[in-house]
Short mmCIF file of C-alpha atoms in Angstrom, two decimals:
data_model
loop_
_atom_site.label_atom_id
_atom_site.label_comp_id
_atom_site.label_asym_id
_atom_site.label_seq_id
_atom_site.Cartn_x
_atom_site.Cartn_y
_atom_site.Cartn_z
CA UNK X 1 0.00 0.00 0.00
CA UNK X 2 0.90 3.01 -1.18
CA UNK X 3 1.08 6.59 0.99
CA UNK X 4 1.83 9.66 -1.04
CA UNK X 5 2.15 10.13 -4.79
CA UNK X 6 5.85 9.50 -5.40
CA UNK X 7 5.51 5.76 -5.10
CA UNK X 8 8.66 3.71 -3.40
CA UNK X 9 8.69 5.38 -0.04
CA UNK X 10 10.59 8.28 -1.71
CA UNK X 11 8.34 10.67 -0.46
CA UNK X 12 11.26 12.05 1.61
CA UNK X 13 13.45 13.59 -1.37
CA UNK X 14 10.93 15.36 -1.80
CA UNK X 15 10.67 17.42 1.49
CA UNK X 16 14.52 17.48 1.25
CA UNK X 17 14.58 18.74 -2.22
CA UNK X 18 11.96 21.72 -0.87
CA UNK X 19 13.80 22.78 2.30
CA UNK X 20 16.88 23.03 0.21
CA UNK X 21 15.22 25.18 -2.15
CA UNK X 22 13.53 27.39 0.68
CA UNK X 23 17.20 27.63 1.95
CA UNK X 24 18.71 28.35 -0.86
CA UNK X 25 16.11 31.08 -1.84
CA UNK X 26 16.28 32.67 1.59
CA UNK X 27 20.33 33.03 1.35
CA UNK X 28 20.02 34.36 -2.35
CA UNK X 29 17.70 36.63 -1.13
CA UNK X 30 19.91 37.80 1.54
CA UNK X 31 22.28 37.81 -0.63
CA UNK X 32 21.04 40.32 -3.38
CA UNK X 33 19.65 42.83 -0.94
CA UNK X 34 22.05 43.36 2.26
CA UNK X 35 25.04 41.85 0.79
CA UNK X 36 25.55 44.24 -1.96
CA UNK X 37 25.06 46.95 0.38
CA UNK X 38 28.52 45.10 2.70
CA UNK X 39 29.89 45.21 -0.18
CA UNK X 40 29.30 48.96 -1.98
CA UNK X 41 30.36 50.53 1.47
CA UNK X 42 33.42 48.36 2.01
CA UNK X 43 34.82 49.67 -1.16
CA UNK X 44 34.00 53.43 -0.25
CA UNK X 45 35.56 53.27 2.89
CA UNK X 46 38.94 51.47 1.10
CA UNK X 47 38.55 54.56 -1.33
CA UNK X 48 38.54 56.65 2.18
CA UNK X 49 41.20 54.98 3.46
CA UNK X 50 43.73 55.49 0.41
CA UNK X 51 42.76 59.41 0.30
CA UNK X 52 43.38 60.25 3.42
CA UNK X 53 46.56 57.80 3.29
CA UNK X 54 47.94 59.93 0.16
CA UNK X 55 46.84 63.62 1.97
CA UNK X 56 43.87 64.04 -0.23
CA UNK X 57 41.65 65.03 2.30
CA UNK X 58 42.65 65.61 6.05
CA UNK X 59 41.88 63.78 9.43
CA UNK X 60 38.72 65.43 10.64
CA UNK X 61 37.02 64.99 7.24
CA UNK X 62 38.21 61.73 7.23
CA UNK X 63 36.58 60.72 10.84
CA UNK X 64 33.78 61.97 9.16
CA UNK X 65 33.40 60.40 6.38
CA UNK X 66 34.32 57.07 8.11
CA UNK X 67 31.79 57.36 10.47
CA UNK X 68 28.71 58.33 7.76
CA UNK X 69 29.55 55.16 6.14
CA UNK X 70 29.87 52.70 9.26
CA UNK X 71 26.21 54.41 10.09
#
């Protein structure tokens, strides 16, 4: 006797197969949204950095600027 409709007790690839992709959506989503962001504003505060390391711009505007971006 049958339970289910995937026949051969198999029934539990399924689930597996739909948490995965729950999972898997969830981190892509996470991904695409916040991760970007981590990423955009680590750049701009290396860019920071290596102006006020060549004397582009001076300490107090570089305090800042540093803190605006960690905000």
């Amino acid at each position: 006797m049958h339970h289910g409709w995937i026949p051969g007790g198999l029934g539990w690839i399924f689930w597996v197969l739909v948490i995965l992709g729950v999972v898997w959506a969830l981190r892509a989503g996470r991904r695409d949204g916040r991760g970007r962001e981590g990423c955009a504003s680590e750049e701009a505060l290396r860019i920071l950095e290596s102006r006020y390391a060549r004397g582009e711009i001076e300490h107090d505007e570089f305090e800042r600027r540093r803190e605006d971006l960690l905000r």
